[in-house]
Short mmCIF file of N, CA and C in Angstrom, two decimals:
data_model
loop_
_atom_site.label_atom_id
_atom_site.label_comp_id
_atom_site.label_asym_id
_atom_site.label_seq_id
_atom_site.Cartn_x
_atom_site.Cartn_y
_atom_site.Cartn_z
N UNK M 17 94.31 84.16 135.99
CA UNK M 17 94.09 85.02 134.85
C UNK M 17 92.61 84.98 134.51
N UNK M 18 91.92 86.36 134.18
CA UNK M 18 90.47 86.30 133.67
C UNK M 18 90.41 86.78 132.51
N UNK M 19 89.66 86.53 131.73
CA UNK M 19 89.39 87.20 130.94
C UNK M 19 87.83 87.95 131.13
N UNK M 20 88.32 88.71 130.68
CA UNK M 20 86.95 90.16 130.74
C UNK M 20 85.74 89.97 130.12
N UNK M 21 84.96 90.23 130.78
CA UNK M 21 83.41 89.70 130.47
C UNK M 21 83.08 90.40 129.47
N UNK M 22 83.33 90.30 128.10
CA UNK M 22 82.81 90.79 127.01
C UNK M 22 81.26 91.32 126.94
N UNK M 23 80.86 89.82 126.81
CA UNK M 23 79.31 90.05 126.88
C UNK M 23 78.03 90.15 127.91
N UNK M 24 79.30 89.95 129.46
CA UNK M 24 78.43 90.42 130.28
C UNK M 24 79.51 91.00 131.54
N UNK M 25 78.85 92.82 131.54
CA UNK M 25 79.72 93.84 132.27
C UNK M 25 80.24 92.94 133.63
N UNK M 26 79.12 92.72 133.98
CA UNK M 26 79.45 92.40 135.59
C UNK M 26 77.84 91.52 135.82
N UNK M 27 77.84 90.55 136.15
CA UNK M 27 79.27 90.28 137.44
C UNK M 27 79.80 88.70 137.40
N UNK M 28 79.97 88.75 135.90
CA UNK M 28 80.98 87.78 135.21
C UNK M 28 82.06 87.54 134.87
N UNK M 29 82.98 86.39 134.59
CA UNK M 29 84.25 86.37 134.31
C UNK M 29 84.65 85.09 134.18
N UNK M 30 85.42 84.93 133.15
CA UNK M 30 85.76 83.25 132.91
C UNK M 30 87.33 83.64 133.64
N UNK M 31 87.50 82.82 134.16
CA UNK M 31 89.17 82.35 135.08
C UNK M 31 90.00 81.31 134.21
N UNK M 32 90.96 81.19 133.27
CA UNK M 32 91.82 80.18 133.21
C UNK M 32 92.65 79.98 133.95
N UNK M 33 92.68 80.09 135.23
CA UNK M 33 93.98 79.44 135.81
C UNK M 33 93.13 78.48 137.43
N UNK M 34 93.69 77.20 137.36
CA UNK M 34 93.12 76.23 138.09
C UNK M 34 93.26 76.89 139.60
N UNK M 35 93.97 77.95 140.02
CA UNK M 35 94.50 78.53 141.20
C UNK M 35 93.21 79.22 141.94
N UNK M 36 92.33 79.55 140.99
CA UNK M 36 90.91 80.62 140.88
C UNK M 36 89.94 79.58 141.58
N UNK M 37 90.17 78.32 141.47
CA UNK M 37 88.70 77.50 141.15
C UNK M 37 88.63 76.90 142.55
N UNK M 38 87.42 77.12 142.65
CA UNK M 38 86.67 76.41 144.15
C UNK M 38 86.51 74.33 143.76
N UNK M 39 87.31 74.36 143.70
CA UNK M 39 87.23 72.69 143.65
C UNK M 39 86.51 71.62 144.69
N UNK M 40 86.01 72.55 145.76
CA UNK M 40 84.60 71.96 146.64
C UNK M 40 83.41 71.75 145.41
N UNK M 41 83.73 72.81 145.20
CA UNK M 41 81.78 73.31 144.09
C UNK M 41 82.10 72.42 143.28
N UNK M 42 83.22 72.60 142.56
CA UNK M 42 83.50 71.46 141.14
C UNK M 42 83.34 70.17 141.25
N UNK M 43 84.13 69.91 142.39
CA UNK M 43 83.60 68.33 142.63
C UNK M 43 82.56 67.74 142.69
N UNK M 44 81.51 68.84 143.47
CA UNK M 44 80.03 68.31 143.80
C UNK M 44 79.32 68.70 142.94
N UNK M 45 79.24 69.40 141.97
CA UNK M 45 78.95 69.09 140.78
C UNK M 45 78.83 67.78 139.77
N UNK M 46 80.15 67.87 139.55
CA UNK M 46 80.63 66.56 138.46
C UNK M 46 80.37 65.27 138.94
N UNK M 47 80.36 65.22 140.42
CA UNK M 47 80.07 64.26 141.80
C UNK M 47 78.77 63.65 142.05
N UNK M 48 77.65 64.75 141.98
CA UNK M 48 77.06 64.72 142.34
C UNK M 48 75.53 65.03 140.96
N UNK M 49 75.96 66.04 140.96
CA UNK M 49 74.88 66.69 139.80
C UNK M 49 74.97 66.19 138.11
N UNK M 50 75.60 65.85 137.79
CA UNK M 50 76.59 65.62 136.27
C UNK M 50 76.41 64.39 136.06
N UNK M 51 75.48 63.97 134.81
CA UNK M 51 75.33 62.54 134.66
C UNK M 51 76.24 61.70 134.15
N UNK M 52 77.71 62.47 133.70
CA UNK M 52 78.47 61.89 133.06
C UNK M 52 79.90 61.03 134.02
N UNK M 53 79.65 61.88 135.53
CA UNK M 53 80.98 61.84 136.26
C UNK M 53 80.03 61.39 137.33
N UNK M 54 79.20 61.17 137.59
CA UNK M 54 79.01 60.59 139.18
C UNK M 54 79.74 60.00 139.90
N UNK M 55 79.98 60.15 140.82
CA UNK M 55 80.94 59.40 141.98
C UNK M 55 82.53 59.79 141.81
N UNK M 56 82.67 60.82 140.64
CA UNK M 56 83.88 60.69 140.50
C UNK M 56 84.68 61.20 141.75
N UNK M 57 86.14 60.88 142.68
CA UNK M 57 86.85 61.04 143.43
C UNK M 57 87.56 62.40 143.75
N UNK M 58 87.43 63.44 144.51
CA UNK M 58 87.71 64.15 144.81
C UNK M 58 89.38 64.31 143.87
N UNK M 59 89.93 64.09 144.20
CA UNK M 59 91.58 63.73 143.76
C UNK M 59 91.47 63.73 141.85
N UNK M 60 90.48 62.78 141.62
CA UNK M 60 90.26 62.50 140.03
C UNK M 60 89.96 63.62 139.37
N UNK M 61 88.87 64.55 140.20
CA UNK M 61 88.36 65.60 139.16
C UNK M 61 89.54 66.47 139.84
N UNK M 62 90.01 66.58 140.55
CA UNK M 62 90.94 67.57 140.55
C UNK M 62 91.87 67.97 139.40
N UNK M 63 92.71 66.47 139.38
CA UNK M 63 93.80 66.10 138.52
C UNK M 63 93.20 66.49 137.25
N UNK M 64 92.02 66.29 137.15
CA UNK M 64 91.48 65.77 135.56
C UNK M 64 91.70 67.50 134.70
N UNK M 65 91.50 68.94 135.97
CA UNK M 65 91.44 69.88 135.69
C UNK M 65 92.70 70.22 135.46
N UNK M 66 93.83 69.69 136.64
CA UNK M 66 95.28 70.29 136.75
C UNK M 66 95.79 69.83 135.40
N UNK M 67 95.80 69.12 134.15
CA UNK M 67 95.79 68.14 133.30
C UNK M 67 95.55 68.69 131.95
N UNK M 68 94.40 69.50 131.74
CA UNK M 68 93.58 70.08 131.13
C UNK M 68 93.84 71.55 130.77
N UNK M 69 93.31 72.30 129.55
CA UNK M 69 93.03 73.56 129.59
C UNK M 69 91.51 74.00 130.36
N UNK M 70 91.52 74.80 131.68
CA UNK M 70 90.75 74.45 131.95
C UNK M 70 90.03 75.97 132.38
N UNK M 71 88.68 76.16 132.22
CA UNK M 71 87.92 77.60 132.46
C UNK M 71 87.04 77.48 133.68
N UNK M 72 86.87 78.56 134.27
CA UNK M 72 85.98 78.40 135.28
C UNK M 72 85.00 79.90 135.03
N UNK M 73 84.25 79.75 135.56
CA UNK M 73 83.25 81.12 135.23
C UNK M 73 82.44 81.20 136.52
N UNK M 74 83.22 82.74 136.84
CA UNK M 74 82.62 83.00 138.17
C UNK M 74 81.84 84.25 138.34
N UNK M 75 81.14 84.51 139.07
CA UNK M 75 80.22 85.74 139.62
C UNK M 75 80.72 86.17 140.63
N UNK M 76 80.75 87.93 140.28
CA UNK M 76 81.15 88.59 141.52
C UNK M 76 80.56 87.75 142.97
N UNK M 77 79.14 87.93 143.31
CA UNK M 77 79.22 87.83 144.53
C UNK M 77 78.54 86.12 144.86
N UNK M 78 78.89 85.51 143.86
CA UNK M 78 78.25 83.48 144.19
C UNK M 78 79.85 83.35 143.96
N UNK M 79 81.00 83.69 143.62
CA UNK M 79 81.75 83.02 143.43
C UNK M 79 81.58 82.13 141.94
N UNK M 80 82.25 80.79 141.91
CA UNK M 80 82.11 79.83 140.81
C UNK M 80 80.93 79.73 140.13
N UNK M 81 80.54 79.29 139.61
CA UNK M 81 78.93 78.54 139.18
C UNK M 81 79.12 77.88 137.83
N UNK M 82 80.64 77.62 137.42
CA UNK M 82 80.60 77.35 136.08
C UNK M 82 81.78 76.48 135.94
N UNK M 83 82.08 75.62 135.07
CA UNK M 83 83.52 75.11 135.01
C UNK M 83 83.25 74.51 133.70
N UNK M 84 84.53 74.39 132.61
CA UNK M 84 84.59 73.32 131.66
C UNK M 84 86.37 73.10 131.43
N UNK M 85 86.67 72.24 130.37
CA UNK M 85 87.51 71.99 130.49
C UNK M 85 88.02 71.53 128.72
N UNK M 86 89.34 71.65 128.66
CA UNK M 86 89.86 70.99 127.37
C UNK M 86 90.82 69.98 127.18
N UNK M 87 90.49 68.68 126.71
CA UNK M 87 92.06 67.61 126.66
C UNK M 87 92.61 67.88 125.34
N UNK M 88 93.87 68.11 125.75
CA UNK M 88 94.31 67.92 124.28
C UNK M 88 95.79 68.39 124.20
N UNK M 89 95.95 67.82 123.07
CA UNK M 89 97.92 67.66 122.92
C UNK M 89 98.27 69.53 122.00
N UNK M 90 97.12 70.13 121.83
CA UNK M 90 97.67 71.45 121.57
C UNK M 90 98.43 71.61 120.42
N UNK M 91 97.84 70.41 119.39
CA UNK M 91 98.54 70.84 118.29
C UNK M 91 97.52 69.64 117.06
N UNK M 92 96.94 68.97 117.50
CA UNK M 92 96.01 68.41 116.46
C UNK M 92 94.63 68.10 116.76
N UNK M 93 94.51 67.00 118.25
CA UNK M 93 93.33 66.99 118.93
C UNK M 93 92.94 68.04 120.32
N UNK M 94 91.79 67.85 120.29
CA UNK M 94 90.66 68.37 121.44
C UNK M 94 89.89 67.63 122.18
N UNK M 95 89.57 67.81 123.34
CA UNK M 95 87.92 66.96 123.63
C UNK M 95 87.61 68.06 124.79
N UNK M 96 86.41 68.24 124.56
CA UNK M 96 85.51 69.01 125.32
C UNK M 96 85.01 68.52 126.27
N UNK M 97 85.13 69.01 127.52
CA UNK M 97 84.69 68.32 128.65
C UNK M 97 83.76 68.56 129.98
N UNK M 98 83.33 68.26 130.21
CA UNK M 98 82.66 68.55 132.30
C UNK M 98 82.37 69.99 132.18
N UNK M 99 81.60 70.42 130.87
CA UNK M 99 81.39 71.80 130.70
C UNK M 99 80.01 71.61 131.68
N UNK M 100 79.61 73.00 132.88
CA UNK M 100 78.90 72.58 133.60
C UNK M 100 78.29 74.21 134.00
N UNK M 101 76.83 74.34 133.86
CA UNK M 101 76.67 75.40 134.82
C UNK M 101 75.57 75.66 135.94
N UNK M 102 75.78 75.97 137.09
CA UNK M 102 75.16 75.93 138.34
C UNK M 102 73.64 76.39 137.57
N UNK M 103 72.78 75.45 138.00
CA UNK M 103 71.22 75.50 137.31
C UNK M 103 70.40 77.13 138.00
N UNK M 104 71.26 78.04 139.32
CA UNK M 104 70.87 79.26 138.98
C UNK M 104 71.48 80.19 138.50
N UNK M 105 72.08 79.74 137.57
CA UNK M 105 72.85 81.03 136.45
C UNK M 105 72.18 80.42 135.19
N UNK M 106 71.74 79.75 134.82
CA UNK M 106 71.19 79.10 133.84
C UNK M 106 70.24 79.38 132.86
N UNK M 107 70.20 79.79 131.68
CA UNK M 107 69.07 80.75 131.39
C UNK M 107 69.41 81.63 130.51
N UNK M 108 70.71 82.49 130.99
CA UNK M 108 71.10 84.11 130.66
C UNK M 108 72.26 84.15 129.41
N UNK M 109 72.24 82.84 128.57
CA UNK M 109 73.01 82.66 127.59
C UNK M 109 74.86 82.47 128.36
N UNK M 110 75.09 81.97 129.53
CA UNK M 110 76.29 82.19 130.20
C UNK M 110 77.28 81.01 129.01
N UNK M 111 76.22 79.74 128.90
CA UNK M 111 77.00 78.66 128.77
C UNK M 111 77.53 79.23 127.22
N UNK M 112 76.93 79.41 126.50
CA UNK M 112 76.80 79.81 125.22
C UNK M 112 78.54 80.57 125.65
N UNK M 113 77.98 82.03 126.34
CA UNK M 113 79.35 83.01 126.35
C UNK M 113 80.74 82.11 127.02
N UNK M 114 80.72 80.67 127.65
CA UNK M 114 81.64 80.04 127.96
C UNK M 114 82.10 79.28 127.19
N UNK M 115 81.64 78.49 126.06
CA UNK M 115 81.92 77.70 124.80
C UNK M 115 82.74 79.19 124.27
N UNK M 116 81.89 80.00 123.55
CA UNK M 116 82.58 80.81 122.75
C UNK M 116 83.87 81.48 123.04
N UNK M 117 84.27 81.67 124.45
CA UNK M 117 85.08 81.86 124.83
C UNK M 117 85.84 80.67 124.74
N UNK M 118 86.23 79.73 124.96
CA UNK M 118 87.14 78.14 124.85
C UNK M 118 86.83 77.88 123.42
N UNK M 119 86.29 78.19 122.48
CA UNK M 119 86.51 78.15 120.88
C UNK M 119 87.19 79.41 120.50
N UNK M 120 87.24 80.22 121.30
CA UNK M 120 88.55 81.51 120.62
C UNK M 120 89.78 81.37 121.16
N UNK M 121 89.83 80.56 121.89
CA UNK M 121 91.22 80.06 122.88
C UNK M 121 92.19 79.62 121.72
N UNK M 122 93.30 80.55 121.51
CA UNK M 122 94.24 80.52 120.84
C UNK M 122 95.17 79.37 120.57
N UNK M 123 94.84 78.65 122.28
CA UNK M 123 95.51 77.16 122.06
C UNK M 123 94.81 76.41 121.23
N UNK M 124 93.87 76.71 121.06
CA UNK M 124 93.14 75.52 120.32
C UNK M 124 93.45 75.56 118.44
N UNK M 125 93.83 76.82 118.26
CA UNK M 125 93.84 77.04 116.73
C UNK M 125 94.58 76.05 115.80
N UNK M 126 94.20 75.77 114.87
CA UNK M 126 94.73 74.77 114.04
C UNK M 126 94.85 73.17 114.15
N UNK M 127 93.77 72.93 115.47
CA UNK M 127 93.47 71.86 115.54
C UNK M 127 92.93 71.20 114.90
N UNK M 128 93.44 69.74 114.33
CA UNK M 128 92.66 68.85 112.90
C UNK M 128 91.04 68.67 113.73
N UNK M 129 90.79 68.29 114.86
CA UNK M 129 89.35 67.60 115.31
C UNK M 129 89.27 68.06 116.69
N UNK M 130 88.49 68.62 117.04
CA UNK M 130 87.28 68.77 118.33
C UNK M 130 86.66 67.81 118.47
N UNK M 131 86.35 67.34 119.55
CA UNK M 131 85.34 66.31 119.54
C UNK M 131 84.39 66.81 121.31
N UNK M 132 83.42 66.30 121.36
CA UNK M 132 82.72 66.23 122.53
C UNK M 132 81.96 65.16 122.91
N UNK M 133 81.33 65.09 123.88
CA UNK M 133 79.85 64.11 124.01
C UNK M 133 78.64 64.69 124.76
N UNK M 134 77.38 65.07 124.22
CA UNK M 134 76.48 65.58 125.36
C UNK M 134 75.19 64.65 125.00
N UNK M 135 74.57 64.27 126.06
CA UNK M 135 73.35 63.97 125.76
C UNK M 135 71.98 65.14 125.38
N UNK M 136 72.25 66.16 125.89
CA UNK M 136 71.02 67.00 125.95
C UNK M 136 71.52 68.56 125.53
N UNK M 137 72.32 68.56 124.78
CA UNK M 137 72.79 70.21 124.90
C UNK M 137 73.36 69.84 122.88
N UNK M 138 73.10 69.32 122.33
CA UNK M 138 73.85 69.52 120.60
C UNK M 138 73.24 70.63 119.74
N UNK M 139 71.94 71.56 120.54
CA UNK M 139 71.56 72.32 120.12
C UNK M 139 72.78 73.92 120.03
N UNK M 140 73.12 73.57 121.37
CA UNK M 140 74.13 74.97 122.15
C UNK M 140 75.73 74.55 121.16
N UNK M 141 76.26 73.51 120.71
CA UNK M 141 77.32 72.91 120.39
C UNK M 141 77.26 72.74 118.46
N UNK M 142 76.11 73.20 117.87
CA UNK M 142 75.80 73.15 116.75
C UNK M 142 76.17 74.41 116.10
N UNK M 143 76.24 75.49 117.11
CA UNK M 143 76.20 76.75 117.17
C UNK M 143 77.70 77.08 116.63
N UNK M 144 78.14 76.46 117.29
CA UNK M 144 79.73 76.24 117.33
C UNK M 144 80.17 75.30 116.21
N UNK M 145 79.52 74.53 114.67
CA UNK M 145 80.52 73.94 113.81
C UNK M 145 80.46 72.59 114.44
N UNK M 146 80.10 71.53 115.81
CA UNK M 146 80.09 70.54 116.00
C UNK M 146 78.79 69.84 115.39
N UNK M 147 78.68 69.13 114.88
CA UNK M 147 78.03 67.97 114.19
C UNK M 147 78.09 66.29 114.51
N UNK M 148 77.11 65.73 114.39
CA UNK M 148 77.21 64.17 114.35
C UNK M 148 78.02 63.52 113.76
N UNK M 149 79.24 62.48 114.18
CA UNK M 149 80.10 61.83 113.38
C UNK M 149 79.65 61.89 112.02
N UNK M 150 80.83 61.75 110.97
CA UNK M 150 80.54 62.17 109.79
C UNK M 150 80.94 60.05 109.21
N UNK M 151 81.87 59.86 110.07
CA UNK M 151 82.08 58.41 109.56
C UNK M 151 81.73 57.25 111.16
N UNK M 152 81.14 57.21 111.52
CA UNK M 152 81.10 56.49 112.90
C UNK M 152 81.99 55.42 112.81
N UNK M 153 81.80 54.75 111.92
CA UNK M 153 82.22 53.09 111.95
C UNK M 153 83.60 53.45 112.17
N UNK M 154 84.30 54.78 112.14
CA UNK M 154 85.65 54.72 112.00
C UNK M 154 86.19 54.95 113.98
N UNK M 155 84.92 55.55 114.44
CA UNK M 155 85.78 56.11 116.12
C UNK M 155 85.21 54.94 116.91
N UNK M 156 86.07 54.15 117.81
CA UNK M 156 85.41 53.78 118.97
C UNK M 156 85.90 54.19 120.30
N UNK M 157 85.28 53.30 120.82
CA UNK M 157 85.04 54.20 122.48
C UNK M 157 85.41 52.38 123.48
N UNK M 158 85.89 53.08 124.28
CA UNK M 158 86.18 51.72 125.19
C UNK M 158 85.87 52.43 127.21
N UNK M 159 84.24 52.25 127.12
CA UNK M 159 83.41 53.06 128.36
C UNK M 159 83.61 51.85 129.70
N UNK M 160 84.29 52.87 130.88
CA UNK M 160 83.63 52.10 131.99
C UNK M 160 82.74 53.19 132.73
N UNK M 161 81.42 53.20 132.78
CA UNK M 161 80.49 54.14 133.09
C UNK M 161 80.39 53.89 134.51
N UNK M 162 80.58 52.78 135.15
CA UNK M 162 80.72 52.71 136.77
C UNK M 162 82.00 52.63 137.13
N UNK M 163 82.90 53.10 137.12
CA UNK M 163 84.40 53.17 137.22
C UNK M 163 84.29 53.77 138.69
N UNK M 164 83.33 55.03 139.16
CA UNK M 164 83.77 55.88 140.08
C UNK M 164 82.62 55.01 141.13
N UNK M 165 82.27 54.27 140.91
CA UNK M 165 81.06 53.68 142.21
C UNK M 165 81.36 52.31 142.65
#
């Protein structure tokens, strides 16, 4: 299933269905390029998508160049994820039109909390209503950052 490139005629298109997605590209991405998933296992990022609400954003003639993803129980939480775009599509406001698209996603409505993590992008995610913990001392995190190496 695509949805129609609103804001750009051609030769764009976000894909929700995992059936669409070049999971070579995705992997070596998140694998390879993605400071958050390095090393992760072919099989892992697969699952992690099959699992997930998950978007892909492709170009008529490159195919993929885009992927993100959503966890969540579809009725209170979210987490935003392995949102990613190939560094030559990069530029043309794509990522922007791929958030906004996965914040109008109907599944998501009436969710108590979104949450994400980026190191370098809270400018693009500010845009969108996300903000810096409002209580920190209250969330923790239990990280294995070399898990996949």
């Amino acid at each position: 299933m695509a949805w129609p490139a609103v804001h750009f005629e051609h030769p764009y298109s976000i894909h929700i269905d995992i059936i669409d997605f070049d999971f070579t590209r995705v992997h070596h991405w998140l694998s390879k390029d993605a400071y958050w998933s390095k090393g992760i296992p072919f099989n892992v990022c697969v699952k992690s998508f099959e699992n997930s609400l998950s978007y892909g954003l492709f170009h008529e003639a490159d195919g993929q160049v885009g992927c993100a993803r959503i966890i969540t129980d579809q009725a209170t939480f979210a987490y935003l994820a392995d949102v990613y775009l190939h560094e030559d599509h990069r530029g043309y406001g794509l990522g922007y039109w791929l958030v906004e698209v996965i914040m109008a996603d109907e599944r998501l409505n009436g969710l108590r909390r979104l949450m994400l993590a980026t190191s370098n992008m809270h400018s693009l995610y500010k845009k969108f209503g996300f903000h810096a913990l409002e209580k920190p001392e209250i969330i923790m995190e239990l990280t294995r950052p070399e898990i996949y190496q």
